[in-house]
């Protein structure tokens, strides 16, 4: 059976991708952010996951308002990025694992999650930036991926509790996969930031630090938050924290040990967070 | 029944009402994912906007390059970001525009949030 | 508040649309089928619903396997049909009710249904044939519509119980809409038929008659059926019966009175069913 | 865990395994929603199939106009129905083909189910 070895969460701002493309990791502005990653990459090098389930949100690349899914899961043989309107450069394609995808789809639909299934799917910076941060775009790529996109574009968004519960079902689905694979779940996005409106630039350090602590030690405390609470406390785009909750829900079948945690303000308009939790069986 | 919540100052929520209002504008901005469409827009803005059926409020907001007006006209920030890309504006530039600050002052505000 | 006045279910085979287009309603082959509809149309003329929520399945027109939703709901100002590959003629557009759509979306997402929302949507024969049968394509159209598409193309399909529960939540959502509207829910598709495989042409009269009776009088008895059971008993396309269960779930907030029931074999490859249930408060 | 069920005789289930196998074929058949594409296909079948990357099994099944072969190659009946439309075949024609009956015999079988 497959083993869920741990969960990682990281912010996924486009500016990070540009900083990587331009080699700015040691630049004074960027260094404190990038310095969080070596311990996570060391863990990945040691644990060597075969598959990464990447929870992200599409920011208007693959999905438009004509067919906007609440939960969409990839079932493609590979995934490519695109320029997103900003001329981002093409990365090496990310190999998929369609058999694993279909196993997860069977289990999640049986558990009453109403997925959209995507046998072809462009992945945007919400997906690629964490991949670049964690696996540094080494080719051939070290992991196969299953992207899982959560709607944060069109309200109503799925509630924090629904997302956590999706994670719980996802964790069970992963560990019922009949192949001897090591699987890591990656939650992306957040923490507090807001791009739109007169409150643009809003960051809430105190709330972010509370979230970082609660998601490790007492995730249940976060599940009564509404989307409205999240938007109020973490900014419009801070609602991306629901993606972290999917990751944390997946780990709920195990105990967790915290391996790495980092918080830094600002990365572009964002309070940037990083977290690595290892499964303790 | 889903709870109705109090508005949050300066914080647009892209809900159904906004979605209804902004469909044409958002559809146009979504098309900017493709460089061919970006170039077509730049070659003839009026014709491109007309093709997507923008209403006068939306067209004026596009002409004015004004993010708050675009949001008021039903624009969704994720699709608008593709329009900002055409103009060479990043999220700090549009943050400064919406808050009425200089870009330098906006960046200083973000740095200050970290201390 | 809006009032759910009743539910209708009818088969939706393309051949019916062709028979209507060619004026064959009194033809010997077709007459027994079309003769079921006058009592339903009389009820509609008396009750005069303002809005119809139409539960159907897309047969490969609006949705492809790159973005295949389990549950997709329309939120457009109008809906058009298309030729579907067979040169079907364009019908007058069906006016939508986007405000009602968004109310339903808010309520259903809050009730943990993971919808795809569609602000632009082509509707196929699964939607248009029942509309033509019930409202006879009189223009201007007598009702506004909200299409709700259920995946029957890509397995896993949502279970009968999940579909019934969607209906339960839909019924509550309809009756919490703060406008004085009469709403009818239309379930479409079925009953037994199978288009593909060596068993093509399979029809199961006994099972269909049981379903027609149980869905009126003891719908709970149908909820332990699996999709596999439905495919086995009713044929691959007979699984469309899950759309009828959404309709029946919606009516669960009221008692029901049966106004019309009809069963006829064959319409093309299908055991054709028709049912009208009125809400009894 | 989702239950694994016994196969049902003569009854294809379009599940993930079939979906993986048939993607190119189904994508081509989906394109037949549009009359322009149907005409392009008819003008040059080989080129049209190659453009969608059909494998040899899929291409042979298309050439043979054989529904069971198309299903075995990963075809989904809803998309295949658009291909059948090009050939002027309705669901009774393809039912007859799959069951090895004449169309008349197939129709008689359907009528018999009602009595
Ligand atoms: Fe983001
Ligand atoms: Fe159908």
Coordinates of C-alpha atoms in Angstrom, one line a residue, chain A residues 98 102 106-107 119-120 176, chain D residues 1-2 16 19-20 23 27:
Chain A
X98 CA -3.0 8.8 -14.2
X102 CA -8.1 7.6 -11.0
X106 CA -12.8 6.6 -7.4
X107 CA -12.3 7.0 -3.6
X119 CA -7.5 14.6 -18.4
X120 CA -5.8 17.6 -19.8
X176 CA -5.5 2.6 0.1
Chain D
X1 CA -12.6 2.1 -0.1
X2 CA -14.6 2.0 -3.3
X16 CA -10.5 5.7 -15.6
X19 CA -10.5 7.1 -20.3
X20 CA -6.7 6.9 -20.3
X23 CA -8.4 10.2 -24.7
X27 CA -11.1 14.2 -28.2

